[in-house]
Amino acid sequence: MNSILDSRPALRAVIDQVAEVTGYLWQKGWAERNGGNITVNITEHADEEIKALPAIAPVRQIGKTLPHLRGQYFYAKGTGKRMRDLARQPMQNGAIIRICPDCASYEIIADEPVMPTSELPSHLALQDYLLETGSTYKATLHTHPIELVAMSHSERFLRPGEMTRVLWSMIPETLAFAPLGIGIVPYKLPGSVELADATLEQIKEHDVVLWEKHGTVAVGQDIMDAFDQTDVLCKAANIYMCARSMGFEPDGMTPEAVREVQQVFNLPTKRPS
Ligand code: 13P
Ligand code: ZN
């Protein structure tokens, strides 16, 4: 079967990277069954031929009006599809969609009429924000990282700033590579517009957003970058958990040591656009 990737090596490279990352998600145990989802903005690869492609399924509503997405193109994981299957066959387990002129609906144009993820409202709300702010980021990743989700079951770690403080203090690299920390979204129904709205507010000020008792959402230059953002924070959570398993509350780096890293490495305090 013909694929939109045929004779488009740059677009193929983007999708190959998605497939590589979904393999990692499965290996890490973050992607049980159909857990997690991905979108990548591929508009820069939409040549005239792609723009002329007809819809292959009826137009569907996003659930939100997103004014910066008019005519944008995305690769999206299919709803109900497994990351481990996507790793082998990304185009059979995801689809290319085009946002309609009303900015509130989309159509599937390739390769197959695979319905996009149920978390599309959250992904597209973030993609809209990235375009609005002139960001060069193209990818959004929702996954179920075990240690971070476990921490979200504790009222202590849901308090503003507490999870970030603890994770930063586990290892200097967490601070260096996630200088905006992790934002918390109190539990909301998966796939809901309320979840999308709350996620959008938190990503404005954080590297990664944690959905209470569910998972994370990260944005990145590409999907590898979004994966790394999540991985860095999950590693810190894992160190915290290992210390607790050994029977003690870890001391953590001192606040002075944390401040020193922030100053010496001139870490950003705002999301770069
Ligand atoms: P989808 O299969 O619809 O992408 O849903 C997976 C998920 O993790 C929902 O939060
Ligand atoms: Zn989920």
GROMACS .gro file of C-alpha atoms and ligand atoms in nm:
model
  284
    1MET     CA    1   0.000   0.000   0.000
    2ASN     CA    2   0.117   0.351  -0.082
    3SER     CA    3   0.216   0.565   0.214
    4ILE     CA    4   0.233   0.942   0.248
    5LEU     CA    5   0.592   0.875   0.361
    6ASP     CA    6   0.693   0.735   0.019
    7SER     CA    7   0.953   0.965  -0.141
    8ARG     CA    8   0.936   1.206   0.155
    9PRO     CA    9   1.253   1.124   0.352
   10ALA     CA   10   1.223   1.423   0.588
   11LEU     CA   11   0.870   1.331   0.691
   12ARG     CA   12   0.972   0.965   0.717
   13ALA     CA   13   1.250   1.065   0.956
   14VAL     CA   14   0.997   1.238   1.182
   15ILE     CA   15   0.772   0.932   1.188
   16ASP     CA   16   1.073   0.698   1.234
   17GLN     CA   17   1.165   0.895   1.544
   18VAL     CA   18   0.807   0.860   1.675
   19ALA     CA   19   0.838   0.484   1.623
   20GLU     CA   20   1.174   0.478   1.806
   21VAL     CA   21   1.032   0.667   2.104
   22THR     CA   22   0.718   0.454   2.129
   23GLY     CA   23   0.948   0.152   2.161
   24TYR     CA   24   1.117   0.320   2.457
   25LEU     CA   25   0.778   0.398   2.616
   26TRP     CA   26   0.687   0.031   2.600
   27GLN     CA   27   1.028  -0.083   2.731
   28LYS     CA   28   0.999   0.154   3.026
   29GLY     CA   29   0.662   0.012   3.124
   30TRP     CA   30   0.495   0.346   3.067
   31ALA     CA   31   0.265   0.222   2.790
   32GLU     CA   32   0.042  -0.061   2.905
   33ARG     CA   33  -0.215  -0.162   2.642
   34ASN     CA   34  -0.306   0.158   2.453
   35GLY     CA   35  -0.170   0.387   2.726
   36GLY     CA   36  -0.032   0.723   2.618
   37ASN     CA   37  -0.049   0.927   2.301
   38ILE     CA   38   0.153   1.152   2.073
   39THR     CA   39   0.105   1.437   1.830
   40VAL     CA   40   0.370   1.594   1.609
   41ASN     CA   41   0.316   1.905   1.396
   42ILE     CA   42   0.425   1.806   1.044
   43THR     CA   43   0.297   2.115   0.860
   44GLU     CA   44   0.647   2.201   0.734
   45HIS     CA   45   0.640   1.873   0.538
   46ALA     CA   46   0.297   1.937   0.382
   47ASP     CA   47   0.380   1.993   0.014
   48GLU     CA   48   0.120   2.078  -0.253
   49GLU     CA   49   0.044   1.711  -0.308
   50ILE     CA   50  -0.028   1.656   0.062
   51LYS     CA   51  -0.237   1.973   0.076
   52ALA     CA   52  -0.448   1.839  -0.212
   53LEU     CA   53  -0.520   1.507  -0.041
   54PRO     CA   54  -0.892   1.455   0.025
   55ALA     CA   55  -1.038   1.354   0.360
   56ILE     CA   56  -1.065   0.976   0.400
   57ALA     CA   57  -1.313   0.986   0.691
   58PRO     CA   58  -1.593   1.221   0.798
   59VAL     CA   59  -1.492   1.553   0.957
   60ARG     CA   60  -1.481   1.532   1.338
   61GLN     CA   61  -1.498   1.796   1.609
   62ILE     CA   62  -1.197   1.868   1.831
   63GLY     CA   63  -1.415   1.993   2.120
   64LYS     CA   64  -1.233   2.326   2.128
   65THR     CA   65  -1.177   2.613   1.886
   66LEU     CA   66  -0.802   2.662   1.838
   67PRO     CA   67  -0.742   2.967   1.620
   68HIS     CA   68  -0.371   2.910   1.552
   69LEU     CA   69  -0.424   2.562   1.409
   70ARG     CA   70  -0.607   2.657   1.088
   71GLY     CA   71  -0.467   2.442   0.803
   72GLN     CA   72  -0.204   2.276   1.025
   73TYR     CA   73  -0.110   1.910   0.978
   74PHE     CA   74  -0.036   1.661   1.255
   75TYR     CA   75   0.063   1.302   1.300
   76ALA     CA   76  -0.148   1.163   1.586
   77LYS     CA   77  -0.143   0.824   1.756
   78GLY     CA   78  -0.468   0.634   1.695
   79THR     CA   79  -0.712   0.591   1.980
   80GLY     CA   80  -0.694   0.242   2.128
   81LYS     CA   81  -0.365   0.173   1.948
   82ARG     CA   82  -0.066   0.026   2.129
   83MET     CA   83   0.270   0.204   2.150
   84ARG     CA   84   0.447  -0.128   2.097
   85ASP     CA   85   0.254  -0.180   1.772
   86LEU     CA   86   0.320   0.177   1.666
   87ALA     CA   87   0.693   0.113   1.709
   88ARG     CA   88   0.675  -0.134   1.419
   89GLN     CA   89   0.395   0.018   1.213
   90PRO     CA   90   0.351   0.388   1.286
   91MET     CA   91   0.120   0.460   0.992
   92GLN     CA   92  -0.115   0.171   1.070
   93ASN     CA   93  -0.145   0.284   1.432
   94GLY     CA   94  -0.173   0.657   1.377
   95ALA     CA   95  -0.296   0.905   1.119
   96ILE     CA   96  -0.215   1.233   0.950
   97ILE     CA   97  -0.486   1.491   1.019
   98ARG     CA   98  -0.556   1.838   0.881
   99ILE     CA   99  -0.728   2.107   1.090
  100CYS     CA  100  -1.030   2.252   0.908
  101PRO     CA  101  -1.078   2.624   0.836
  102ASP     CA  102  -1.322   2.656   1.130
  103CYS     CA  103  -1.030   2.569   1.367
  104ALA     CA  104  -1.272   2.347   1.560
  105SER     CA  105  -1.270   2.028   1.352
  106TYR     CA  106  -1.029   1.807   1.164
  107GLU     CA  107  -1.016   1.551   0.886
  108ILE     CA  108  -0.798   1.244   0.840
  109ILE     CA  109  -0.601   1.248   0.515
  110ALA     CA  110  -0.352   0.956   0.541
  111ASP     CA  111  -0.256   0.674   0.544
  112GLU     CA  112  -0.565   0.498   0.677
  113PRO     CA  113  -0.883   0.620   0.852
  114VAL     CA  114  -0.737   0.559   1.200
  115MET     CA  115  -0.926   0.771   1.458
  116PRO     CA  116  -0.683   0.996   1.650
  117THR     CA  117  -0.625   0.966   2.023
  118SER     CA  118  -0.901   1.043   2.272
  119GLU     CA  119  -0.665   1.298   2.429
  120LEU     CA  120  -0.664   1.509   2.111
  121PRO     CA  121  -0.816   1.812   2.294
  122SER     CA  122  -0.515   1.829   2.529
  123HIS     CA  123  -0.257   1.771   2.254
  124LEU     CA  124  -0.407   2.025   2.017
  125ALA     CA  125  -0.460   2.285   2.292
  126LEU     CA  126  -0.084   2.266   2.360
  127GLN     CA  127   0.000   2.270   1.988
  128ASP     CA  128  -0.217   2.582   1.950
  129TYR     CA  129  -0.034   2.749   2.238
  130LEU     CA  130   0.307   2.661   2.090
  131LEU     CA  131   0.213   2.825   1.759
  132GLU     CA  132   0.061   3.126   1.937
  133THR     CA  133   0.384   3.189   2.127
  134GLY     CA  134   0.608   3.139   1.822
  135SER     CA  135   0.767   2.830   1.974
  136THR     CA  136   0.974   2.597   1.756
  137TYR     CA  137   0.844   2.297   1.954
  138LYS     CA  138   0.657   2.046   1.740
  139ALA     CA  139   0.577   1.746   1.961
  140THR     CA  140   0.351   1.658   2.252
  141LEU     CA  141   0.369   1.336   2.452
  142HIS     CA  142   0.127   1.192   2.706
  143THR     CA  143   0.244   0.879   2.886
  144HIS     CA  144   0.199   0.685   3.212
  145PRO     CA  145   0.541   0.696   3.391
  146ILE     CA  146   0.511   0.467   3.691
  147GLU     CA  147   0.703   0.657   3.963
  148LEU     CA  148   0.556   0.997   3.878
  149VAL     CA  149   0.201   0.861   3.874
  150ALA     CA  150   0.270   0.685   4.206
  151MET     CA  151   0.384   1.015   4.362
  152SER     CA  152   0.064   1.181   4.242
  153HIS     CA  153  -0.129   0.953   4.480
  154SER     CA  154   0.015   1.147   4.776
  155GLU     CA  155  -0.155   1.465   4.890
  156ARG     CA  156   0.188   1.600   4.986
  157PHE     CA  157   0.316   1.591   4.629
  158LEU     CA  158   0.006   1.757   4.489
  159ARG     CA  159   0.082   2.073   4.687
  160PRO     CA  160   0.211   2.348   4.456
  161GLY     CA  161   0.589   2.327   4.414
  162GLU     CA  162   0.645   2.029   4.644
  163MET     CA  163   0.698   1.764   4.376
  164THR     CA  164   0.929   1.997   4.180
  165ARG     CA  165   1.131   2.076   4.494
  166VAL     CA  166   1.182   1.709   4.577
  167LEU     CA  167   1.262   1.599   4.221
  168TRP     CA  168   1.509   1.883   4.163
  169SER     CA  169   1.693   1.791   4.481
  170MET     CA  170   1.750   1.427   4.380
  171ILE     CA  171   2.021   1.488   4.118
  172PRO     CA  172   2.155   1.815   3.968
  173GLU     CA  173   2.071   1.709   3.612
  174THR     CA  174   1.698   1.712   3.688
  175LEU     CA  175   1.721   2.078   3.770
  176ALA     CA  176   1.944   2.149   3.469
  177PHE     CA  177   1.721   1.972   3.218
  178ALA     CA  178   1.381   2.046   3.372
  179PRO     CA  179   1.444   2.399   3.503
  180LEU     CA  180   1.074   2.486   3.499
  181GLY     CA  181   0.980   2.178   3.700
  182ILE     CA  182   0.659   1.979   3.696
  183GLY     CA  183   0.308   2.127   3.710
  184ILE     CA  184   0.016   1.947   3.868
  185VAL     CA  185  -0.334   1.907   3.726
  186PRO     CA  186  -0.585   1.773   3.982
  187TYR     CA  187  -0.767   1.461   3.865
  188LYS     CA  188  -0.998   1.515   3.568
  189LEU     CA  189  -1.178   1.285   3.326
  190PRO     CA  190  -0.942   1.146   3.057
  191GLY     CA  191  -1.004   1.299   2.716
  192SER     CA  192  -1.205   1.591   2.855
  193VAL     CA  193  -1.185   1.953   2.750
  194GLU     CA  194  -1.150   2.043   3.121
  195LEU     CA  195  -0.834   1.832   3.132
  196ALA     CA  196  -0.705   2.007   2.817
  197ASP     CA  197  -0.772   2.354   2.963
  198ALA     CA  198  -0.601   2.276   3.293
  199THR     CA  199  -0.303   2.119   3.113
  200LEU     CA  200  -0.260   2.426   2.897
  201GLU     CA  201  -0.244   2.653   3.202
  202GLN     CA  202   0.023   2.437   3.367
  203ILE     CA  203   0.247   2.390   3.061
  204LYS     CA  204   0.282   2.768   3.032
  205GLU     CA  205   0.501   2.759   3.343
  206HIS     CA  206   0.643   2.407   3.358
  207ASP     CA  207   0.847   2.162   3.150
  208VAL     CA  208   0.613   1.871   3.216
  209VAL     CA  209   0.257   1.847   3.350
  210LEU     CA  210   0.143   1.565   3.577
  211TRP     CA  211  -0.219   1.455   3.563
  212GLU     CA  212  -0.310   1.335   3.912
  213LYS     CA  213  -0.343   0.954   3.927
  214HIS     CA  214  -0.304   0.927   3.548
  215GLY     CA  215   0.015   1.037   3.369
  216THR     CA  216   0.230   1.314   3.227
  217VAL     CA  217   0.221   1.553   2.935
  218ALA     CA  218   0.538   1.702   2.788
  219VAL     CA  219   0.618   1.922   2.490
  220GLY     CA  220   0.943   1.925   2.294
  221GLN     CA  221   1.132   2.030   1.981
  222ASP     CA  222   1.057   1.681   1.860
  223ILE     CA  223   0.918   1.365   2.018
  224MET     CA  224   1.262   1.256   2.147
  225ASP     CA  225   1.293   1.587   2.330
  226ALA     CA  226   0.946   1.547   2.487
  227PHE     CA  227   1.043   1.193   2.591
  228ASP     CA  228   1.369   1.316   2.747
  229GLN     CA  229   1.182   1.581   2.947
  230THR     CA  230   0.958   1.312   3.095
  231ASP     CA  231   1.246   1.069   3.146
  232VAL     CA  232   1.459   1.320   3.338
  233LEU     CA  233   1.178   1.382   3.591
  234CYS     CA  234   1.086   1.015   3.614
  235LYS     CA  235   1.451   0.927   3.687
  236ALA     CA  236   1.447   1.166   3.983
  237ALA     CA  237   1.120   1.011   4.104
  238ASN     CA  238   1.281   0.668   4.073
  239ILE     CA  239   1.580   0.777   4.286
  240TYR     CA  240   1.336   0.911   4.546
  241MET     CA  241   1.148   0.583   4.542
  242CYS     CA  242   1.469   0.374   4.571
  243ALA     CA  243   1.573   0.573   4.878
  244ARG     CA  244   1.229   0.523   5.033
  245SER     CA  245   1.249   0.151   4.952
  246MET     CA  246   1.582   0.140   5.138
  247GLY     CA  247   1.392   0.272   5.437
  248PHE     CA  248   1.479   0.641   5.453
  249GLU     CA  249   1.353   0.978   5.330
  250PRO     CA  250   1.635   1.106   5.104
  251ASP     CA  251   1.808   1.422   5.228
  252GLY     CA  252   1.806   1.581   4.883
  253MET     CA  253   2.048   1.851   4.766
  254THR     CA  254   2.037   2.153   4.994
  255PRO     CA  255   1.844   2.463   4.879
  256GLU     CA  256   2.183   2.639   4.851
  257ALA     CA  257   2.317   2.366   4.619
  258VAL     CA  258   2.001   2.394   4.407
  259ARG     CA  259   2.036   2.774   4.384
  260GLU     CA  260   2.404   2.739   4.290
  261VAL     CA  261   2.317   2.513   3.994
  262GLN     CA  262   2.043   2.756   3.887
  263GLN     CA  263   2.286   3.050   3.896
  264VAL     CA  264   2.600   2.888   3.753
  265PHE     CA  265   2.411   2.731   3.463
  266ASN     CA  266   2.194   3.041   3.418
  267LEU     CA  267   1.882   2.825   3.403
  268PRO     CA  268   1.567   2.976   3.250
  269THR     CA  269   1.277   3.062   3.479
  270LYS     CA  270   1.030   3.101   3.191
  271ARG     CA  271   0.936   2.881   2.896
  272PRO     CA  272   1.162   2.977   2.601
  273SER     CA  273   0.967   3.051   2.282
  27413P     P1  274  -0.588   0.668   2.345
  27413P     O1  275  -0.575   0.520   2.315
  27413P     O2  276  -0.723   0.722   2.302
  27413P     O3  277  -0.473   0.746   2.289
  27413P     O4  278  -0.589   0.685   2.504
  27413P     C1  279  -0.482   0.641   2.583
  27413P     C2  280  -0.467   0.722   2.706
  27413P     O5  281  -0.364   0.717   2.768
  27413P     C3  282  -0.579   0.809   2.751
  27413P     O6  283  -0.537   0.896   2.852
  275ZN      ZN  284  -0.353   0.829   2.959
   0.00000   0.00000   0.00000
